[in-house]
mmCIF file of C-alpha atoms in Angstrom:
data_model
loop_
_atom_site.group_PDB
_atom_site.id
_atom_site.type_symbol
_atom_site.label_atom_id
_atom_site.label_comp_id
_atom_site.label_asym_id
_atom_site.label_seq_id
_atom_site.Cartn_x
_atom_site.Cartn_y
_atom_site.Cartn_z
ATOM 1 C CA LEU L 135 28.370 5.668 -0.524
ATOM 2 C CA MET L 136 25.817 6.525 -3.221
ATOM 3 C CA LYS L 137 28.633 7.472 -5.589
ATOM 4 C CA GLU L 138 30.374 4.166 -4.916
ATOM 5 C CA MET L 139 27.146 2.354 -5.823
ATOM 6 C CA ASN L 140 26.610 4.527 -8.934
ATOM 7 C CA MET L 141 23.331 5.856 -7.519
ATOM 8 C CA THR L 142 22.241 9.429 -8.173
ATOM 9 C CA LYS L 143 19.169 9.284 -5.928
ATOM 10 C CA THR L 144 17.098 6.854 -3.912
ATOM 11 C CA GLY L 145 13.380 6.170 -3.943
ATOM 12 C CA PRO L 146 10.780 3.658 -2.744
ATOM 13 C CA ASP L 147 12.103 1.040 -5.168
ATOM 14 C CA ASN L 148 15.818 1.138 -4.335
ATOM 15 C CA THR L 149 16.442 2.773 -0.947
ATOM 16 C CA TYR L 150 17.075 -0.611 0.654
ATOM 17 C CA GLU L 151 20.109 -1.117 -1.590
ATOM 18 C CA ILE L 152 22.081 1.568 0.226
ATOM 19 C CA GLN L 153 20.750 0.690 3.691
ATOM 20 C CA GLY L 154 22.554 -2.649 3.709
ATOM 21 C CA ALA L 155 25.767 -0.868 4.714
ATOM 22 C CA PHE L 156 24.280 -0.006 8.123
ATOM 23 C CA LYS L 157 23.387 -2.140 11.164
ATOM 24 C CA PHE L 158 20.422 0.094 12.030
ATOM 25 C CA VAL L 159 18.181 2.227 9.838
ATOM 26 C CA ILE L 160 15.726 4.891 11.025
ATOM 27 C CA THR L 161 12.460 4.111 9.265
ATOM 28 C CA MET L 162 10.155 6.671 10.853
ATOM 29 C CA ALA L 163 7.468 7.963 8.515
ATOM 30 C CA ASN L 164 6.447 11.613 8.288
ATOM 31 C CA GLU L 165 3.100 10.819 9.876
ATOM 32 C CA GLN L 166 2.349 9.402 13.316
ATOM 33 C CA SER L 167 -0.823 7.312 13.109
ATOM 34 C CA GLU L 168 -1.615 3.703 13.873
ATOM 35 C CA GLY L 169 -1.394 1.371 10.906
ATOM 36 C CA TYR L 170 0.489 3.887 8.772
ATOM 37 C CA LEU L 171 3.034 1.513 7.276
ATOM 38 C CA VAL L 172 4.931 2.801 4.278
ATOM 39 C CA GLU L 173 7.827 1.342 2.315
ATOM 40 C CA LYS L 174 10.234 2.634 4.969
ATOM 41 C CA THR L 175 9.314 -0.152 7.388
ATOM 42 C CA ILE L 176 10.178 -2.980 4.986
ATOM 43 C CA HIS L 177 13.329 -1.481 3.445
ATOM 44 C CA PRO L 178 15.639 -2.446 6.376
ATOM 45 C CA TYR L 179 14.326 -6.011 6.246
ATOM 46 C CA LEU L 180 15.173 -6.215 2.535
ATOM 47 C CA ALA L 181 18.548 -4.607 3.208
ATOM 48 C CA GLY L 182 19.548 -6.961 6.030
ATOM 49 C CA SER L 183 19.466 -4.193 8.649
ATOM 50 C CA VAL L 184 17.395 -3.582 11.775
ATOM 51 C CA GLY L 185 14.771 -0.886 11.399
ATOM 52 C CA ILE L 186 13.938 1.749 14.011
ATOM 53 C CA THR L 187 10.318 2.880 13.941
ATOM 54 C CA ALA L 188 7.886 5.008 15.936
ATOM 55 C CA THR L 189 4.650 3.928 14.237
ATOM 56 C CA PRO L 190 2.012 3.502 16.975
ATOM 57 C CA GLY L 191 0.699 -0.064 17.286
ATOM 58 C CA VAL L 192 3.161 -1.347 14.692
ATOM 59 C CA GLY L 193 3.096 -4.791 16.291
ATOM 60 C CA LYS L 194 -0.529 -5.262 15.312
ATOM 61 C CA TYR L 195 0.396 -5.240 11.630
ATOM 62 C CA ILE L 196 3.914 -6.649 11.392
ATOM 63 C CA ASN L 197 6.311 -8.565 13.638
ATOM 64 C CA ALA L 198 7.465 -5.953 16.147
ATOM 65 C CA ASP L 199 10.295 -8.249 17.263
ATOM 66 C CA ALA L 200 11.980 -7.558 13.915
ATOM 67 C CA LEU L 201 12.234 -3.835 14.722
ATOM 68 C CA VAL L 202 13.243 -1.436 17.446
ATOM 69 C CA SER L 203 10.096 0.440 18.393
ATOM 70 C CA CYS L 204 10.249 3.923 19.874
ATOM 71 C CA SER L 205 7.350 5.611 21.620
ATOM 72 C CA ILE L 206 6.746 9.359 21.738
ATOM 73 C CA PRO L 207 3.708 10.403 23.832
ATOM 74 C CA GLU L 208 1.055 12.486 22.110
ATOM 75 C CA ALA L 209 1.711 15.346 24.524
ATOM 76 C CA ASP L 210 5.386 15.480 23.513
ATOM 77 C CA LEU L 211 4.472 15.374 19.824
ATOM 78 C CA ALA L 212 2.027 18.240 20.347
ATOM 79 C CA LYS L 213 4.722 20.411 21.965
ATOM 80 C CA VAL L 214 6.639 20.388 18.683
ATOM 81 C CA GLN L 215 3.703 20.317 16.272
ATOM 82 C CA GLN L 216 2.278 23.575 17.644
ATOM 83 C CA TYR L 217 5.348 25.407 16.357
ATOM 84 C CA TYR L 218 5.060 24.141 12.799
ATOM 85 C CA ARG L 219 3.307 26.466 10.341
ATOM 86 C CA GLY L 220 4.311 24.877 7.060
ATOM 87 C CA SER L 221 2.004 24.239 4.125
ATOM 88 C CA VAL L 222 2.203 22.634 0.692
ATOM 89 C CA GLY L 223 3.642 25.770 -0.863
ATOM 90 C CA LYS L 224 5.795 26.761 2.127
ATOM 91 C CA PRO L 225 6.819 23.569 3.932
ATOM 92 C CA PHE L 226 9.578 24.894 6.220
ATOM 93 C CA LEU L 227 7.843 27.580 8.283
ATOM 94 C CA TRP L 228 8.163 27.456 12.070
ATOM 95 C CA MET L 229 7.181 29.850 14.820
ATOM 96 C CA PRO L 230 10.369 31.250 16.425
ATOM 97 C CA LEU L 231 11.680 28.503 18.668
ATOM 98 C CA ASN L 232 12.705 30.953 21.401
ATOM 99 C CA THR L 233 9.093 32.063 21.854
ATOM 100 C CA THR L 234 6.049 30.417 23.472
ATOM 101 C CA PRO L 235 2.395 29.954 22.441
ATOM 102 C CA ASP L 236 1.385 32.444 25.130
ATOM 103 C CA MET L 237 3.597 35.057 23.493
ATOM 104 C CA TRP L 238 2.020 34.475 20.069
ATOM 105 C CA ALA L 239 -1.403 35.422 21.397
ATOM 106 C CA THR L 240 -0.266 38.803 22.736
ATOM 107 C CA GLU L 241 2.617 39.791 20.474
ATOM 108 C CA LYS L 242 1.340 39.972 16.920
ATOM 109 C CA ASN L 243 4.764 40.862 15.553
ATOM 110 C CA ILE L 244 5.936 37.292 16.161
ATOM 111 C CA GLN L 245 5.688 35.562 12.781
ATOM 112 C CA PRO L 246 6.830 32.212 11.375
ATOM 113 C CA ILE L 247 10.361 31.977 10.009
ATOM 114 C CA VAL L 248 11.983 29.570 7.556
ATOM 115 C CA HIS L 249 14.177 26.658 8.652
ATOM 116 C CA ASP L 250 15.005 25.063 5.315
ATOM 117 C CA PRO L 251 16.974 21.786 5.601
ATOM 118 C CA TYR L 252 18.177 22.228 2.003
ATOM 119 C CA ASN L 253 19.474 25.794 2.330
ATOM 120 C CA ASP L 254 23.030 26.027 3.677
ATOM 121 C CA LYS L 255 22.999 29.830 3.672
ATOM 122 C CA ALA L 256 19.908 29.959 5.883
ATOM 123 C CA GLY L 257 21.428 27.676 8.502
ATOM 124 C CA ARG L 258 19.391 24.700 7.335
ATOM 125 C CA ASP L 259 17.267 23.213 10.137
ATOM 126 C CA GLU L 260 19.820 22.680 12.916
ATOM 127 C CA ALA L 261 17.815 24.908 15.257
ATOM 128 C CA VAL L 262 14.718 22.765 14.725
ATOM 129 C CA LEU L 263 16.678 19.573 15.358
ATOM 130 C CA GLU L 264 18.063 20.963 18.607
ATOM 131 C CA PHE L 265 14.583 22.046 19.697
ATOM 132 C CA VAL L 266 13.039 18.654 18.878
ATOM 133 C CA THR L 267 15.874 16.824 20.631
ATOM 134 C CA GLU L 268 15.278 18.868 23.771
ATOM 135 C CA GLN L 269 11.538 18.155 23.706
ATOM 136 C CA TRP L 270 11.779 14.417 22.927
ATOM 137 C CA GLU L 271 15.054 13.359 24.557
ATOM 138 C CA GLU L 272 13.429 11.851 27.654
ATOM 139 C CA ALA L 273 10.854 9.900 25.627
ATOM 140 C CA LEU L 274 13.449 8.548 23.191
ATOM 141 C CA THR L 275 16.104 7.607 25.750
ATOM 142 C CA PRO L 276 14.693 4.077 26.348
ATOM 143 C CA CYS L 277 14.721 3.496 22.587
ATOM 144 C CA VAL L 278 18.313 4.674 22.277
ATOM 145 C CA ASP L 279 19.284 2.394 25.156
ATOM 146 C CA LYS L 280 17.789 -0.585 23.287
ATOM 147 C CA ILE L 281 19.810 0.254 20.194
ATOM 148 C CA VAL L 282 23.045 0.615 22.172
ATOM 149 C CA ALA L 283 22.413 -2.725 23.902
ATOM 150 C CA LEU L 284 21.787 -4.483 20.578
ATOM 151 C CA ASP L 285 24.870 -2.922 19.067
ATOM 152 C CA LYS L 286 26.992 -4.362 21.883
ATOM 153 C CA ASP L 287 25.372 -7.818 21.899
ATOM 154 C CA ASP L 288 26.031 -9.669 18.635
ATOM 155 C CA ASP L 289 23.815 -12.624 19.530
ATOM 156 C CA ALA L 290 20.829 -10.406 20.386
ATOM 157 C CA TYR L 291 21.380 -8.353 17.239
ATOM 158 C CA VAL L 292 21.491 -11.418 14.973
ATOM 159 C CA LYS L 293 18.399 -12.851 16.678
ATOM 160 C CA LYS L 294 16.448 -9.682 15.900
ATOM 161 C CA LEU L 295 17.901 -9.480 12.402
ATOM 162 C CA MET L 296 16.673 -13.005 11.631
ATOM 163 C CA GLN L 297 13.103 -12.319 12.733
ATOM 164 C CA PRO L 298 10.498 -12.586 9.932
ATOM 165 C CA TYR L 299 8.827 -9.360 8.854
ATOM 166 C CA ILE L 300 5.377 -10.920 9.204
ATOM 167 C CA LEU L 301 4.242 -14.008 11.118
ATOM 168 C CA ASN L 302 1.917 -16.922 10.294
ATOM 169 C CA GLU L 303 3.273 -16.912 6.722
ATOM 170 C CA GLY L 304 1.300 -13.738 6.139
ATOM 171 C CA LEU L 305 -2.103 -15.402 6.513
ATOM 172 C CA ARG L 306 -4.799 -12.972 7.608
ATOM 173 C CA SER L 307 -2.236 -10.187 7.701
ATOM 174 C CA LEU L 308 -2.133 -6.775 6.104
ATOM 175 C CA PHE L 309 -0.258 -8.399 3.212
ATOM 176 C CA ASP L 310 -2.636 -11.300 2.643
ATOM 177 C CA GLY L 311 -4.239 -10.830 -0.763
ATOM 178 C CA THR L 312 -7.324 -12.794 0.296
ATOM 179 C CA TYR L 313 -7.836 -10.539 3.311
ATOM 180 C CA ILE L 314 -7.383 -7.392 1.216
ATOM 181 C CA ALA L 315 -9.949 -8.639 -1.304
ATOM 182 C CA THR L 316 -12.394 -9.489 1.482
ATOM 183 C CA SER L 317 -11.915 -6.033 3.023
ATOM 184 C CA LEU L 318 -12.748 -4.431 -0.317
ATOM 185 C CA LEU L 319 -15.886 -6.572 -0.581
ATOM 186 C CA HIS L 320 -16.922 -5.432 2.901
ATOM 187 C CA TRP L 321 -16.491 -1.830 1.789
ATOM 188 C CA TYR L 322 -18.536 -2.413 -1.376
ATOM 189 C CA LEU L 323 -21.246 -3.960 0.797
ATOM 190 C CA VAL L 324 -21.371 -0.960 3.124
ATOM 191 C CA MET L 325 -21.569 1.390 0.142
ATOM 192 C CA GLY L 326 -24.334 -0.673 -1.476
ATOM 193 C CA SER L 327 -22.290 -1.296 -4.586
ATOM 194 C CA PRO L 328 -23.867 -3.412 -7.350
ATOM 195 C CA ILE L 329 -20.572 -5.345 -7.447
ATOM 196 C CA VAL L 330 -21.641 -7.398 -4.413
ATOM 197 C CA GLN L 331 -25.226 -7.972 -5.490
ATOM 198 C CA GLY L 332 -26.025 -11.691 -5.567
ATOM 199 C CA LEU L 333 -23.144 -12.673 -3.284
ATOM 200 C CA GLN L 334 -23.758 -14.780 -0.193
ATOM 201 C CA ILE L 335 -23.655 -11.880 2.228
ATOM 202 C CA GLU L 336 -23.864 -14.043 5.362
ATOM 203 C CA LYS L 337 -20.624 -15.826 4.477
ATOM 204 C CA LEU L 338 -18.965 -12.533 3.653
ATOM 205 C CA LEU L 339 -19.924 -10.990 6.989
ATOM 206 C CA ALA L 340 -18.649 -14.070 8.836
ATOM 207 C CA THR L 341 -15.163 -13.760 7.329
ATOM 208 C CA GLU L 342 -12.507 -13.560 10.014
ATOM 209 C CA GLY L 343 -10.452 -10.392 10.275
ATOM 210 C CA MET L 344 -6.746 -9.793 10.629
ATOM 211 C CA LEU L 345 -4.683 -11.702 13.157
ATOM 212 C CA GLU L 346 -2.599 -10.008 15.808
ATOM 213 C CA GLN L 347 0.945 -10.106 14.418
ATOM 214 C CA THR L 348 2.852 -9.619 17.662
ATOM 215 C CA GLU L 349 1.522 -11.172 20.846
ATOM 216 C CA GLY L 350 0.222 -8.582 23.273
ATOM 217 C CA CYS L 351 -0.040 -5.757 20.722
ATOM 218 C CA GLY L 352 -3.745 -6.223 19.982
ATOM 219 C CA VAL L 353 -5.836 -7.059 16.945
ATOM 220 C CA PRO L 354 -5.953 -4.433 14.151
#
């Protein structure tokens, strides 16, 4: 598909161009923390696809009805994370997946091994994918069921596809320039910056915060 579109690689500025060929796009970031919204969450919206995310509390910041949200409990995440031993210089190190944490404490000969997704000769990372699937299958099944149901129901799919990315025209949202500027002023105030000297602090402190984007998800 990339060759057909004369694209040699994708990045934050053009990934959405290739995503338009798909009904659903996995937009999960490489970090699981509330409010961590990267370009991946908006790319499907620009592409005319439905995004699939696992960002905790995503509905506080954007319209959750425009996405399919998956939920993986912290305990299930921890089961996988404890095996990962990668670092900046060696990003693909994992403890042997056929061992257990109890074994690591008593058998010092058990050492991390490489599962490189870019190395065909080393078997890539299929073993890691199988391990993660086994650990997270139960948690992700409801999410998969939602996707299957949407795929079979054209009306429901189009309804989700037509949802706006943010509500209230973006006012008092994460993307509201006025709110961002006010947040920076609050930070300058806390830090005692000379930038805010002479400002009417009372009015600044009374500024309203962000609005809940999706009803029932909570205020950021």
